[in-house]
Amino acid sequence: MLSRIAESLFWIGRYVERAEDTARILDVQTQLILEDPGVDEETTCRSLLSIMGVEVDPEDTATAIDTAEVLRVLAYDTSSSASIAATLAAARESARRARETLSTSMWEAMNTTYRAIPSGHFRSMRPPVAFRWVRDRAAQINGIGEATMTRDEGYQFLVLGRSIERADMTSRLVATAALTSGSAWGTSLRACGAYEAFLRTYKGLETERGAAEFLLLDRLFPRSVVFGLTQAERALESLESAGTRVGVQNEAQRLLGRTRAELEYRSLSDFVAELPSEMERLQRTCALATDAITRRYFAGAEATEWHGVRA
């Protein structure tokens, strides 16, 4: 497969997932700020921007950072590379570059989603409605892709990008919950669509430890970190033309596999005790794996400065 096409499909998977998960995280945090009187708005907003990769000067106390500013930076402002609007625009650009490999219905779904940004329709929505709209559009795009794409190399690159991004963004959701009050865990489970599955798995017993364990380690829930890393490993295995009898030659596969194994076999108590720092380390692993994938598969692709959102 042409490296240009492979790269575009990889980033379609990442950008669509990133837009959806950013909407989920914003939905959780804005609800907490509104409903929990014990939450300090500015502290929560600064922490959220930092977790989402937006540089914030901790010593700059003169500039107020409130919910409106967070929504501007992470949702509506197209000039902010971390925003949902910019991410959806990047996803559409990736789709345009790989237009010949996408079905008409998938291209139309992505283009229609993007058109809501320049038209002002997305910005005109109230935040809860906008977040639900983003989730619905991402589900439609992913569903059309699953229904219309052949399971060839292009599909594997799409799944690879989506899986790495999902693991990364779930870790960010876990980090935001760890930095706030205990009630954040229930809200975080709902944001991932995991609440009912969690209650069935843990027989109705809701605890912070159980929620963290479910979102990080559950092998059957599709939004857990371990599930995402496992899917990414499998996609990389499928992309390798010939298996190796000794070790792993693919650097990205080595990075993801080592992180998954450490998650699965390390004591959960030790992990939970340092949850924010461990989630930051996992995010660095996802970034390093992305760099390794770029070097291995996309070396011949055209320049891609438009990948302006964090890797």
Tab-separated table of C-alpha atoms in Angstrom:
chain	number	residue	atom	x	y	z
A	1	MET	CA	0.000	0.000	0.000
A	2	LEU	CA	1.199	3.533	-0.759
A	3	SER	CA	2.646	5.115	2.368
A	4	ARG	CA	0.559	8.243	1.716
A	5	ILE	CA	-2.667	6.232	1.833
A	6	ALA	CA	-1.549	4.193	4.837
A	7	GLU	CA	-0.645	7.327	6.769
A	8	SER	CA	-3.947	9.009	5.945
A	9	LEU	CA	-5.966	5.999	7.114
A	10	PHE	CA	-3.926	5.775	10.316
A	11	TRP	CA	-4.662	9.425	11.095
A	12	ILE	CA	-8.336	9.132	10.208
A	13	GLY	CA	-8.566	6.491	12.923
A	14	ARG	CA	-6.721	8.676	15.396
A	15	TYR	CA	-8.473	11.963	14.673
A	16	VAL	CA	-12.033	10.605	14.725
A	17	GLU	CA	-11.307	8.807	18.000
A	18	ARG	CA	-9.631	11.916	19.424
A	19	ALA	CA	-12.620	14.118	18.644
A	20	GLU	CA	-15.014	11.639	20.236
A	21	ASP	CA	-12.928	11.123	23.376
A	22	THR	CA	-12.258	14.839	23.819
A	23	ALA	CA	-16.025	15.346	23.751
A	24	ARG	CA	-16.419	12.612	26.368
A	25	ILE	CA	-13.791	14.139	28.662
A	26	LEU	CA	-15.257	17.643	28.331
A	27	ASP	CA	-18.720	16.301	29.055
A	28	VAL	CA	-17.455	14.702	32.281
A	29	GLN	CA	-15.546	17.733	33.483
A	30	THR	CA	-18.172	20.365	32.698
A	31	GLN	CA	-20.784	18.276	34.523
A	32	LEU	CA	-18.541	17.993	37.583
A	33	ILE	CA	-17.876	21.735	37.663
A	34	LEU	CA	-21.593	22.492	37.446
A	35	GLU	CA	-22.865	19.831	39.847
A	36	ASP	CA	-20.172	19.558	42.528
A	37	PRO	CA	-19.896	22.720	44.664
A	38	GLY	CA	-16.641	21.433	46.167
A	39	VAL	CA	-14.816	21.573	42.840
A	40	ASP	CA	-12.584	24.599	42.285
A	41	GLU	CA	-13.320	25.690	38.716
A	42	GLU	CA	-10.003	27.318	37.853
A	43	THR	CA	-7.872	24.519	39.333
A	44	THR	CA	-9.925	21.888	37.525
A	45	CYS	CA	-9.736	23.780	34.229
A	46	ARG	CA	-5.970	24.243	34.471
A	47	SER	CA	-5.501	20.548	35.268
A	48	LEU	CA	-7.729	19.559	32.374
A	49	LEU	CA	-5.822	21.704	29.866
A	50	SER	CA	-2.537	20.281	31.122
A	51	ILE	CA	-3.763	16.681	30.843
A	52	MET	CA	-4.998	17.329	27.308
A	53	GLY	CA	-1.557	18.531	26.258
A	54	VAL	CA	-2.258	22.288	26.260
A	55	GLU	CA	0.588	24.315	27.717
A	56	VAL	CA	-0.511	26.361	30.719
A	57	ASP	CA	1.840	28.578	32.713
A	58	PRO	CA	1.245	27.605	36.374
A	59	GLU	CA	2.672	30.928	37.554
A	60	ASP	CA	0.328	32.996	35.390
A	61	THR	CA	-2.412	33.640	37.932
A	62	ALA	CA	-3.478	36.931	36.328
A	63	THR	CA	-5.138	35.160	33.401
A	64	ALA	CA	-8.373	33.527	34.534
A	65	ILE	CA	-9.014	30.081	33.084
A	66	ASP	CA	-12.651	29.094	33.403
A	67	THR	CA	-15.039	26.682	31.728
A	68	ALA	CA	-15.660	29.062	28.824
A	69	GLU	CA	-11.930	29.234	28.088
A	70	VAL	CA	-11.599	25.448	28.257
A	71	LEU	CA	-14.487	25.043	25.816
A	72	ARG	CA	-12.881	27.537	23.459
A	73	VAL	CA	-9.488	25.806	23.509
A	74	LEU	CA	-10.676	22.184	23.537
A	75	ALA	CA	-13.928	22.370	21.575
A	76	TYR	CA	-14.673	25.301	19.286
A	77	ASP	CA	-11.522	27.217	18.315
A	78	THR	CA	-10.198	25.989	14.968
A	79	SER	CA	-6.871	27.750	15.593
A	80	SER	CA	-6.298	25.560	18.671
A	81	SER	CA	-4.750	22.281	17.535
A	82	ALA	CA	-6.202	20.495	20.586
A	83	SER	CA	-9.816	21.413	19.810
A	84	ILE	CA	-12.545	19.123	18.523
A	85	ALA	CA	-13.105	21.501	15.615
A	86	ALA	CA	-9.444	21.331	14.519
A	87	THR	CA	-9.364	17.566	14.961
A	88	LEU	CA	-12.454	17.018	12.808
A	89	ALA	CA	-10.948	19.289	10.141
A	90	ALA	CA	-7.736	17.226	10.222
A	91	ALA	CA	-9.740	13.999	9.938
A	92	ARG	CA	-11.500	15.336	6.859
A	93	GLU	CA	-8.169	16.389	5.337
A	94	SER	CA	-6.814	12.890	5.909
A	95	ALA	CA	-9.925	11.458	4.278
A	96	ARG	CA	-9.477	13.746	1.275
A	97	ARG	CA	-5.933	12.461	0.797
A	98	ALA	CA	-7.156	8.858	0.916
A	99	ARG	CA	-10.399	9.495	-0.969
A	100	GLU	CA	-9.871	6.676	-3.479
A	101	THR	CA	-9.757	4.047	-0.722
A	102	LEU	CA	-12.886	5.164	1.155
A	103	SER	CA	-16.439	4.217	0.332
A	104	THR	CA	-18.738	7.017	-0.815
A	105	SER	CA	-20.838	6.704	2.337
A	106	MET	CA	-17.823	7.025	4.631
A	107	TRP	CA	-16.483	10.050	2.760
A	108	GLU	CA	-19.909	11.707	2.875
A	109	ALA	CA	-20.205	11.057	6.623
A	110	MET	CA	-16.814	12.652	7.283
A	111	ASN	CA	-17.392	15.582	4.939
A	112	THR	CA	-20.847	16.286	6.380
A	113	THR	CA	-19.384	16.223	9.894
A	114	TYR	CA	-16.667	18.665	8.906
A	115	ARG	CA	-19.101	21.070	7.213
A	116	ALA	CA	-20.693	21.809	10.598
A	117	ILE	CA	-17.443	23.549	11.639
A	118	PRO	CA	-17.051	26.333	9.016
A	119	SER	CA	-20.833	26.805	8.815
A	120	GLY	CA	-20.949	27.719	12.536
A	121	HIS	CA	-23.476	25.001	13.322
A	122	PHE	CA	-21.122	23.232	15.746
A	123	ARG	CA	-20.301	26.404	17.694
A	124	SER	CA	-23.986	27.333	17.940
A	125	MET	CA	-24.811	24.146	19.890
A	126	ARG	CA	-25.002	24.135	23.671
A	127	PRO	CA	-22.037	22.168	25.104
A	128	PRO	CA	-23.962	19.013	26.147
A	129	VAL	CA	-25.666	18.885	22.748
A	130	ALA	CA	-22.369	19.489	20.933
A	131	PHE	CA	-20.636	16.687	22.833
A	132	ARG	CA	-23.451	14.253	22.090
A	133	TRP	CA	-23.397	15.293	18.417
A	134	VAL	CA	-19.648	14.608	18.187
A	135	ARG	CA	-20.081	11.165	19.765
A	136	ASP	CA	-22.928	10.328	17.398
A	137	ARG	CA	-21.008	11.468	14.310
A	138	ALA	CA	-17.907	9.525	15.347
A	139	ALA	CA	-20.034	6.417	15.919
A	140	GLN	CA	-21.571	6.838	12.464
A	141	ILE	CA	-18.180	7.239	10.765
A	142	ASN	CA	-16.720	4.242	12.591
A	143	GLY	CA	-19.807	2.146	11.909
A	144	ILE	CA	-19.748	2.913	8.188
A	145	GLY	CA	-16.040	2.080	8.101
A	146	GLU	CA	-16.640	-1.271	9.790
A	147	ALA	CA	-19.467	-2.062	7.372
A	148	THR	CA	-17.821	-1.012	4.107
A	149	MET	CA	-14.041	-1.520	4.389
A	150	THR	CA	-12.365	-4.737	3.318
A	151	ARG	CA	-10.089	-6.197	5.984
A	152	ASP	CA	-6.895	-5.387	4.118
A	153	GLU	CA	-3.862	-3.311	5.082
A	154	GLY	CA	-5.828	-0.069	4.890
A	155	TYR	CA	-8.318	-1.320	7.445
A	156	GLN	CA	-5.491	-2.443	9.738
A	157	PHE	CA	-3.948	1.040	9.651
A	158	LEU	CA	-7.339	2.556	10.509
A	159	VAL	CA	-7.749	0.172	13.471
A	160	LEU	CA	-4.143	0.775	14.544
A	161	GLY	CA	-4.622	4.536	14.707
A	162	ARG	CA	-7.972	4.255	16.463
A	163	SER	CA	-6.669	1.753	19.035
A	164	ILE	CA	-3.586	3.778	19.992
A	165	GLU	CA	-5.650	6.941	20.305
A	166	ARG	CA	-8.306	5.182	22.377
A	167	ALA	CA	-5.722	3.847	24.834
A	168	ASP	CA	-4.141	7.303	25.050
A	169	MET	CA	-7.427	9.134	25.578
A	170	THR	CA	-8.794	6.634	28.097
A	171	SER	CA	-5.613	7.185	30.095
A	172	ARG	CA	-6.340	10.929	30.021
A	173	LEU	CA	-9.899	10.309	31.215
A	174	VAL	CA	-8.549	8.160	34.063
A	175	ALA	CA	-6.032	10.884	34.926
A	176	THR	CA	-8.749	13.547	35.133
A	177	ALA	CA	-10.812	11.309	37.422
A	178	ALA	CA	-7.807	10.634	39.664
A	179	LEU	CA	-7.222	14.361	40.150
A	180	THR	CA	-10.803	15.157	41.177
A	181	SER	CA	-13.303	13.912	43.740
A	182	GLY	CA	-14.525	10.338	44.144
A	183	SER	CA	-17.754	11.053	42.267
A	184	ALA	CA	-15.685	11.586	39.107
A	185	TRP	CA	-15.202	7.844	38.663
A	186	GLY	CA	-18.888	7.154	38.149
A	187	THR	CA	-19.103	10.037	35.717
A	188	SER	CA	-15.991	8.798	33.895
A	189	LEU	CA	-17.490	5.342	33.515
A	190	ARG	CA	-20.605	6.885	31.992
A	191	ALA	CA	-18.471	9.022	29.658
A	192	CYS	CA	-16.862	5.848	28.293
A	193	GLY	CA	-20.234	4.125	27.952
A	194	ALA	CA	-18.895	1.703	30.555
A	195	TYR	CA	-21.226	2.224	33.514
A	196	GLU	CA	-23.689	-0.597	32.842
A	197	ALA	CA	-20.941	-3.010	31.791
A	198	PHE	CA	-19.004	-2.103	34.937
A	199	LEU	CA	-21.996	-2.730	37.215
A	200	ARG	CA	-22.644	-6.116	35.604
A	201	THR	CA	-18.984	-7.084	35.952
A	202	TYR	CA	-18.645	-5.961	39.577
A	203	LYS	CA	-22.142	-7.074	40.671
A	204	GLY	CA	-23.351	-3.547	41.371
A	205	LEU	CA	-20.478	-2.662	43.720
A	206	GLU	CA	-19.116	0.733	42.671
A	207	THR	CA	-15.662	1.617	44.045
A	208	GLU	CA	-12.872	3.896	42.863
A	209	ARG	CA	-10.445	0.962	42.709
A	210	GLY	CA	-12.922	-1.114	40.708
A	211	ALA	CA	-13.570	1.715	38.258
A	212	ALA	CA	-9.849	2.285	37.693
A	213	GLU	CA	-9.293	-1.451	37.250
A	214	PHE	CA	-12.124	-1.723	34.734
A	215	LEU	CA	-11.042	1.242	32.603
A	216	LEU	CA	-7.400	0.197	32.641
A	217	LEU	CA	-7.323	-3.594	32.664
A	218	ASP	CA	-10.567	-5.160	31.477
A	219	ARG	CA	-9.748	-7.407	28.495
A	220	LEU	CA	-13.316	-7.488	27.185
A	221	PHE	CA	-14.417	-3.845	27.344
A	222	PRO	CA	-13.482	-2.071	24.062
A	223	ARG	CA	-12.546	1.255	25.668
A	224	SER	CA	-10.185	-0.074	28.313
A	225	VAL	CA	-6.484	0.728	27.955
A	226	VAL	CA	-5.462	-2.941	27.804
A	227	PHE	CA	-8.052	-3.698	25.111
A	228	GLY	CA	-6.820	-0.782	22.990
A	229	LEU	CA	-3.173	-1.790	23.327
A	230	THR	CA	-4.025	-5.398	22.470
A	231	GLN	CA	-5.926	-4.339	19.342
A	232	ALA	CA	-3.020	-2.152	18.261
A	233	GLU	CA	-0.613	-5.074	18.709
A	234	ARG	CA	-2.833	-7.338	16.617
A	235	ALA	CA	-3.064	-4.737	13.848
A	236	LEU	CA	0.725	-4.458	13.781
A	237	GLU	CA	1.032	-8.252	13.611
A	238	SER	CA	-1.316	-8.280	10.616
A	239	LEU	CA	0.747	-5.600	8.863
A	240	GLU	CA	3.958	-7.576	9.096
A	241	SER	CA	4.304	-9.664	5.939
A	242	ALA	CA	6.201	-12.446	7.682
A	243	GLY	CA	6.334	-13.385	11.322
A	244	THR	CA	9.618	-13.730	13.195
A	245	ARG	CA	10.604	-16.833	15.113
A	246	VAL	CA	12.595	-14.939	17.725
A	247	GLY	CA	11.569	-11.760	19.534
A	248	VAL	CA	9.773	-8.773	18.031
A	249	GLN	CA	11.409	-6.698	15.296
A	250	ASN	CA	8.743	-3.997	15.169
A	251	GLU	CA	9.667	-1.224	17.620
A	252	ALA	CA	6.095	0.026	17.949
A	253	GLN	CA	4.862	-3.492	18.731
A	254	ARG	CA	7.620	-3.870	21.321
A	255	LEU	CA	6.694	-0.599	23.027
A	256	LEU	CA	2.962	-1.337	23.126
A	257	GLY	CA	3.417	-4.963	24.162
A	258	ARG	CA	5.780	-4.091	27.003
A	259	THR	CA	3.369	-1.448	28.315
A	260	ARG	CA	0.405	-3.827	28.074
A	261	ALA	CA	2.300	-6.573	29.911
A	262	GLU	CA	3.328	-4.174	32.678
A	263	LEU	CA	-0.272	-3.037	33.066
A	264	GLU	CA	-1.601	-6.580	33.251
A	265	TYR	CA	1.010	-8.059	35.583
A	266	ARG	CA	1.970	-5.210	37.866
A	267	SER	CA	0.211	-4.887	41.232
A	268	LEU	CA	-2.873	-2.710	40.821
A	269	SER	CA	-2.303	-1.114	44.242
A	270	ASP	CA	1.127	0.150	43.181
A	271	PHE	CA	-0.280	1.416	39.913
A	272	VAL	CA	-3.257	3.243	41.450
A	273	ALA	CA	-1.014	4.927	44.031
A	274	GLU	CA	0.745	6.817	41.238
A	275	LEU	CA	-2.071	6.982	38.738
A	276	PRO	CA	-1.564	10.455	37.175
A	277	SER	CA	2.184	9.922	36.609
A	278	GLU	CA	1.595	6.394	35.282
A	279	MET	CA	-1.011	7.681	32.842
A	280	GLU	CA	1.431	10.330	31.652
A	281	ARG	CA	4.010	7.597	31.066
A	282	LEU	CA	1.482	5.587	29.069
A	283	GLN	CA	0.763	8.631	26.918
A	284	ARG	CA	4.475	9.019	26.214
A	285	THR	CA	4.572	5.374	25.143
A	286	CYS	CA	1.722	5.990	22.688
A	287	ALA	CA	3.625	8.974	21.271
A	288	LEU	CA	6.814	6.925	20.907
A	289	ALA	CA	4.884	4.101	19.247
A	290	THR	CA	3.405	6.616	16.795
A	291	ASP	CA	6.908	7.843	15.946
A	292	ALA	CA	8.065	4.255	15.401
A	293	ILE	CA	5.075	3.529	13.144
A	294	THR	CA	5.786	6.677	11.126
A	295	ARG	CA	9.417	5.693	10.578
A	296	ARG	CA	8.573	2.099	9.653
A	297	TYR	CA	5.525	2.541	7.412
A	298	PHE	CA	5.234	6.185	6.324
A	299	ALA	CA	8.833	7.055	5.504
A	300	GLY	CA	8.001	7.598	1.833
A	301	ALA	CA	4.890	9.670	2.452
A	302	GLU	CA	4.632	13.304	1.453
A	303	ALA	CA	5.268	15.977	4.048
A	304	THR	CA	2.453	16.030	6.614
A	305	GLU	CA	2.715	19.328	8.438
A	306	TRP	CA	-1.066	19.333	8.738
A	307	HIS	CA	-0.765	16.736	11.532
A	308	GLY	CA	-0.667	19.654	13.881
A	309	VAL	CA	-2.488	17.975	16.746
A	310	ARG	CA	-0.304	16.230	19.335
A	311	ALA	CA	1.004	12.816	18.288
